[in-house]
Coordinates of C-alpha atoms in Angstrom, one line a residue:
X12 CA -202.1 7.4 204.8
X13 CA -203.1 4.6 203.1
X14 CA -204.7 6.4 200.6
X15 CA -202.1 8.1 199.8
X16 CA -199.6 5.3 199.1
X17 CA -202.3 3.8 197.2
X18 CA -202.9 7.2 195.1
X19 CA -199.4 7.1 194.5
X20 CA -198.9 3.8 193.2
X21 CA -201.9 4.0 190.3
X22 CA -200.1 7.6 189.7
X23 CA -196.4 6.3 189.3
X24 CA -197.2 3.8 186.3
X25 CA -199.1 6.8 184.5
X26 CA -196.9 9.4 184.5
X27 CA -194.0 6.7 183.8
X28 CA -195.7 6.2 180.8
X29 CA -196.4 9.6 179.7
X30 CA -192.5 10.2 180.4
X31 CA -193.2 12.8 183.7
X32 CA -190.5 13.1 185.6
X33 CA -188.6 11.8 187.6
X34 CA -191.1 8.8 187.3
X35 CA -189.3 8.2 184.5
X36 CA -185.8 6.9 183.3
X37 CA -186.1 8.0 179.6
X38 CA -182.9 9.6 178.6
X39 CA -180.6 9.1 181.7
X40 CA -177.0 7.6 180.9
X41 CA -176.6 3.8 179.8
X42 CA -173.8 2.2 180.1
X43 CA -173.0 -1.7 178.9
X44 CA -169.8 -2.0 181.4
X45 CA -166.2 -1.7 180.7
X46 CA -165.1 -0.1 177.6
X47 CA -161.5 -0.1 177.0
X48 CA -160.7 -0.7 180.3
X49 CA -158.0 -1.4 182.5
X50 CA -159.5 -4.3 185.2
X51 CA -161.9 -5.1 182.4
X52 CA -162.3 -9.7 182.1
X53 CA -159.7 -10.7 178.7
X54 CA -161.6 -12.2 176.1
X55 CA -161.8 -15.5 175.2
X56 CA -160.5 -16.6 171.9
X57 CA -163.4 -16.4 169.6
X58 CA -164.8 -12.4 171.3
X59 CA -163.4 -9.5 170.7
X60 CA -163.7 -6.8 174.1
X61 CA -165.2 -3.8 173.6
X62 CA -162.9 -1.7 172.0
X63 CA -163.6 1.5 172.6
X64 CA -164.5 4.7 172.8
X65 CA -167.3 4.3 174.7
X66 CA -170.6 6.0 173.0
X67 CA -173.0 7.9 175.3
X68 CA -176.0 5.6 175.3
X69 CA -178.8 7.3 176.5
X70 CA -182.3 5.4 177.6
X71 CA -184.9 5.7 175.2
X72 CA -186.7 3.2 176.9
X73 CA -187.1 0.5 179.6
X74 CA -188.2 -3.4 179.6
X75 CA -190.3 -5.4 182.4
X76 CA -186.7 -7.1 182.8
X77 CA -184.6 -4.3 183.5
X78 CA -183.2 -3.9 180.2
X79 CA -182.6 -0.9 178.2
X80 CA -183.1 0.0 174.4
X81 CA -180.5 2.7 174.4
X82 CA -179.8 5.8 172.0
X83 CA -177.3 7.8 170.7
X84 CA -176.1 9.1 167.5
X85 CA -172.9 8.2 165.4
X86 CA -170.7 10.2 163.2
X87 CA -169.4 7.3 161.2
X88 CA -166.1 7.6 160.4
X89 CA -166.1 5.5 157.3
X90 CA -169.1 6.7 155.7
X91 CA -168.7 10.2 157.1
X92 CA -172.6 10.1 157.7
X93 CA -174.2 10.8 161.5
X94 CA -177.4 8.9 162.4
X95 CA -179.4 8.2 165.0
X96 CA -178.1 4.2 166.0
X97 CA -181.0 2.2 168.8
X98 CA -179.4 -0.7 170.7
X99 CA -180.2 -3.1 173.0
X100 CA -178.6 -6.2 175.0
X101 CA -180.1 -8.7 176.2
X102 CA -180.4 -9.7 180.0
X103 CA -178.3 -12.7 179.8
X104 CA -175.7 -10.3 178.5
X105 CA -175.2 -9.6 182.0
X106 CA -174.5 -12.4 183.3
X107 CA -170.9 -13.1 184.8
X108 CA -170.2 -16.4 183.1
X109 CA -170.1 -14.7 179.8
X110 CA -168.8 -11.9 181.0
X111 CA -165.6 -13.4 178.4
X112 CA -167.4 -13.6 175.8
X113 CA -168.8 -12.1 172.7
X114 CA -172.0 -12.5 171.9
X115 CA -174.0 -12.1 168.0
X116 CA -175.2 -9.2 166.9
X117 CA -178.3 -9.1 164.4
X118 CA -178.4 -5.5 162.7
X119 CA -182.4 -4.9 162.6
X120 CA -183.8 -2.4 159.5
X121 CA -186.9 -0.9 158.9
X122 CA -189.0 -0.3 156.0
X123 CA -190.2 2.8 154.7
X124 CA -189.1 6.8 155.1
X125 CA -186.0 5.0 157.6
X126 CA -185.4 8.2 158.4
X127 CA -185.4 9.9 161.5
X128 CA -186.4 6.9 163.4
X129 CA -186.2 3.2 163.5
X130 CA -189.7 1.3 163.7
X131 CA -188.2 -1.7 165.5
X132 CA -186.9 -0.1 168.7
X133 CA -189.9 0.0 170.0
X134 CA -192.8 -1.3 168.0
X135 CA -194.4 -5.3 167.4
X136 CA -192.9 -6.0 170.4
X137 CA -189.9 -6.8 168.7
X138 CA -187.4 -5.7 171.5
X139 CA -189.9 -8.1 174.3
X140 CA -190.2 -10.8 172.1
X141 CA -186.4 -11.4 171.4
X142 CA -185.9 -11.0 174.6
X143 CA -188.6 -13.9 175.7
X144 CA -186.9 -16.4 172.6
X145 CA -183.2 -15.3 174.3
X146 CA -185.4 -16.9 177.5
X147 CA -186.6 -20.4 176.6
X148 CA -184.0 -21.3 173.7
X149 CA -185.5 -19.7 170.6
X150 CA -183.6 -17.2 169.7
X151 CA -179.4 -17.0 170.5
X152 CA -179.4 -13.6 173.0
X153 CA -178.8 -11.1 170.2
X154 CA -177.7 -7.5 170.6
X155 CA -179.5 -5.9 168.4
X156 CA -178.4 -2.0 166.5
X157 CA -181.6 0.0 165.1
X158 CA -180.3 2.2 162.5
X159 CA -181.3 4.8 160.4
X160 CA -182.0 3.6 156.8
X161 CA -181.7 6.2 155.2
X162 CA -180.7 10.1 155.5
X163 CA -183.9 12.3 154.5
X164 CA -187.3 11.0 153.5
X165 CA -187.8 8.6 151.2
X166 CA -190.3 11.2 149.8
X167 CA -190.7 13.0 145.6
X168 CA -189.5 9.4 145.0
X169 CA -185.8 9.4 146.0
X170 CA -184.6 7.1 148.1
X171 CA -181.1 5.7 148.5
X172 CA -181.8 1.5 148.2
X173 CA -178.9 1.1 151.5
X174 CA -176.3 1.6 149.0
X175 CA -172.7 3.8 148.3
X176 CA -174.4 5.5 145.3
X177 CA -172.1 7.9 143.4
X178 CA -172.3 11.4 144.6
X179 CA -175.1 10.3 148.1
X180 CA -174.5 9.9 151.2
X181 CA -172.6 6.0 152.0
X182 CA -175.7 4.1 153.4
X183 CA -174.3 0.8 151.9
X184 CA -171.1 1.5 154.1
X185 CA -172.8 3.4 157.1
X186 CA -175.3 -0.4 157.6
X187 CA -172.2 -2.6 156.9
X188 CA -169.1 -0.9 158.2
X189 CA -169.8 2.1 160.7
X190 CA -172.5 0.8 162.5
X191 CA -171.3 -2.7 163.3
X192 CA -168.1 -0.6 164.5
X193 CA -170.5 1.1 166.7
X194 CA -171.3 -2.4 168.4
X195 CA -167.5 -3.5 168.4
X196 CA -167.1 -0.5 170.6
X197 CA -169.2 -0.4 172.9
X198 CA -170.1 -4.7 173.7
X199 CA -168.3 -8.3 173.6
X200 CA -168.9 -9.2 170.1
X201 CA -168.1 -12.1 168.4
X202 CA -164.7 -12.3 165.5
X203 CA -165.8 -14.4 163.2
X204 CA -168.7 -13.7 161.0
X205 CA -170.8 -16.9 162.2
X206 CA -171.8 -13.7 165.1
X207 CA -172.8 -11.4 162.7
X208 CA -177.1 -11.2 160.8
X209 CA -179.5 -8.9 159.7
X210 CA -182.6 -8.4 159.9
X211 CA -185.2 -5.9 157.8
X212 CA -188.5 -5.4 156.7
X213 CA -189.2 -3.9 153.0
X214 CA -186.5 -1.6 151.9
X215 CA -184.5 -2.9 155.1
X216 CA -185.4 -6.5 153.8
X217 CA -183.1 -5.7 150.8
X218 CA -180.9 -3.9 152.6
X219 CA -180.7 -7.0 155.0
X220 CA -180.2 -9.4 151.6
X221 CA -177.8 -7.8 150.1
X222 CA -175.4 -6.7 152.7
X223 CA -175.0 -10.6 153.1
X224 CA -174.4 -11.7 149.4
X225 CA -171.7 -8.7 149.2
X226 CA -170.3 -9.3 152.2
X227 CA -170.5 -12.6 153.1
X228 CA -167.3 -12.9 154.9
X229 CA -168.3 -10.4 157.1
X230 CA -172.4 -11.6 157.7
X231 CA -173.7 -15.0 158.0
X232 CA -177.8 -14.4 157.2
X233 CA -180.4 -12.5 157.1
X234 CA -183.9 -12.5 157.8
X235 CA -185.6 -10.7 154.7
X236 CA -189.1 -9.6 155.6
X237 CA -191.4 -8.5 151.9
X238 CA -188.0 -7.2 150.3
X239 CA -187.2 -5.5 146.7
X240 CA -185.5 -8.3 145.2
X241 CA -183.3 -5.4 143.1
X242 CA -181.9 -1.8 143.6
X243 CA -184.6 0.5 142.0
X244 CA -183.6 3.9 142.9
X245 CA -183.8 6.7 141.0
X246 CA -180.4 8.2 142.4
X247 CA -179.0 4.8 140.3
X248 CA -179.0 7.2 136.7
X249 CA -176.2 6.9 135.1
X250 CA -173.8 4.7 137.3
X251 CA -175.5 1.3 135.5
X252 CA -171.6 -0.4 136.6
X253 CA -172.4 0.6 140.4
X254 CA -175.9 -0.3 140.8
X255 CA -175.3 -4.1 139.2
X256 CA -172.9 -4.3 142.2
X257 CA -175.9 -3.2 144.6
X258 CA -178.2 -6.1 142.9
X259 CA -178.6 -9.2 145.1
X260 CA -179.3 -11.2 141.6
X261 CA -175.6 -10.5 140.5
X262 CA -174.2 -10.7 143.8
X263 CA -175.7 -14.2 144.5
X264 CA -174.8 -16.0 141.0
X265 CA -171.4 -14.9 141.5
X266 CA -171.5 -16.1 145.1
X267 CA -172.5 -19.3 144.0
X268 CA -169.7 -19.2 141.2
X269 CA -167.3 -18.9 143.8
X270 CA -168.4 -21.6 146.1
X271 CA -169.0 -19.5 148.6
X272 CA -169.0 -18.9 151.4
X273 CA -172.0 -20.3 152.4
X274 CA -175.0 -17.9 153.9
X275 CA -178.3 -18.4 155.2
X276 CA -181.5 -16.3 153.7
X277 CA -184.9 -16.8 155.8
X278 CA -187.8 -15.1 153.8
X279 CA -191.4 -14.2 155.4
X280 CA -194.3 -12.6 152.5
X281 CA -197.4 -12.0 152.7
X282 CA -200.1 -12.8 150.7
X283 CA -201.5 -10.0 150.3
X284 CA -198.6 -7.8 150.3
X285 CA -199.1 -4.8 148.9
X286 CA -197.1 -5.1 145.6
X287 CA -198.3 -8.3 144.1
X288 CA -195.4 -9.1 143.0
X289 CA -193.2 -9.4 145.6
X290 CA -193.9 -13.5 146.8
X291 CA -193.9 -14.1 142.7
X292 CA -189.9 -12.4 142.6
X293 CA -189.2 -13.8 146.3
X294 CA -190.2 -17.4 144.9
X295 CA -188.1 -16.6 141.4
X296 CA -185.1 -15.7 143.2
X297 CA -184.9 -18.8 145.4
X298 CA -185.7 -20.7 142.5
X299 CA -182.8 -19.4 140.6
X300 CA -180.3 -18.6 142.9
X301 CA -181.2 -20.9 146.3
X302 CA -178.4 -23.5 145.2
X303 CA -174.7 -24.2 146.5
X304 CA -173.5 -21.8 149.4
X305 CA -176.8 -19.7 149.0
X306 CA -179.1 -21.5 151.6
X307 CA -183.3 -20.2 151.6
X308 CA -186.3 -20.7 153.7
X309 CA -188.6 -18.6 152.6
X310 CA -192.3 -18.6 155.5
X311 CA -195.0 -17.6 153.7
X312 CA -197.7 -15.7 156.1
X313 CA -201.1 -16.4 155.0
X314 CA -203.0 -12.5 155.5
X315 CA -200.0 -11.1 155.8
X316 CA -199.7 -7.5 154.8
X317 CA -196.7 -5.5 154.1
X318 CA -195.8 -4.5 157.4
X319 CA -194.2 -4.5 160.9
X320 CA -196.8 -6.0 162.7
X321 CA -197.0 -9.5 160.7
X322 CA -193.8 -9.9 160.0
X323 CA -192.5 -9.5 163.6
X324 CA -196.1 -11.4 164.9
X325 CA -194.1 -14.6 162.8
X326 CA -191.3 -14.5 163.4
X327 CA -191.4 -17.1 166.2
X328 CA -193.0 -20.0 164.3
X329 CA -190.0 -21.2 163.0
X330 CA -187.6 -17.9 160.8
X331 CA -185.9 -17.0 164.3
X332 CA -185.0 -20.6 165.2
X333 CA -183.5 -21.6 161.9
X334 CA -181.3 -18.8 162.1
X335 CA -180.4 -19.0 164.9
X336 CA -179.9 -22.6 164.7
X337 CA -176.5 -20.4 161.4
X338 CA -175.4 -18.3 164.4
X339 CA -172.9 -18.9 166.9
X340 CA -173.6 -18.1 170.3
X341 CA -172.4 -16.7 173.5
X342 CA -169.9 -19.8 175.4
X343 CA -170.0 -19.5 179.1
X344 CA -166.4 -19.7 181.3
X345 CA -165.2 -22.9 182.3

């Protein structure tokens, strides 16, 4: 009997790893609390309680602390685009002392194709580290949304610059309007821009920077890893006016002229980036536009490459803490 029990203890994690039913909870429904129901607690003055309708989240993976990364296919009401979004709520979200408070949201965007998946939901220990940093106070306890970045593969030189390019799927609206709406519908969030941030790599870094500069009334801060600085998709051809409205240089210049509101952009760039122009371009942008309401921080990763492993591994060395200092956290009940 003891040998059978021992064999079961050995087999369980193996079968769970390979997602062999019933040894896995992958695909199980995930609930994050009452949504738009009577009996749900009223929020404090800074917070917005979940508005509904409730999304049908399915578990994608379970962390050691019992929290879940879950997945939903969401149809954006404003963009009309339908795509996958992975979400995660930290352990603190379940703490009764925060049941009347909203939590800050970070929208984490991938680089590369950004189509069909988003590597942050399972890659580079990003979620595990965010859980650890929330617990030890290094970072705010962010809710994290991880949407797809593109409506199709970025092959044949075609990509969408996380923007509403005329005649194309409205990926800018998807990322800055629909994904936040999904979070407000299903989670306790903060009403003000002080509770909203972006993080991304490569094209996702460009998208994060652009989102904050274009809508500083909605988003306060971004972590921009190895970002492109200007839009350059061939799909912009013939749409130069719209392209300028998605150029961080133009947007930053306008924000400075308007004297605010203040935004905070943290950059991480490796010394071994695949594009040798990335680090000089970022330094030039900071030198030109990192003034007035545009607050910047640059972390140069020695030996760092143009990949998620380099950026994720460096976040805990000051970047996530600096961004968290600019973002409002949940307020415990008195």
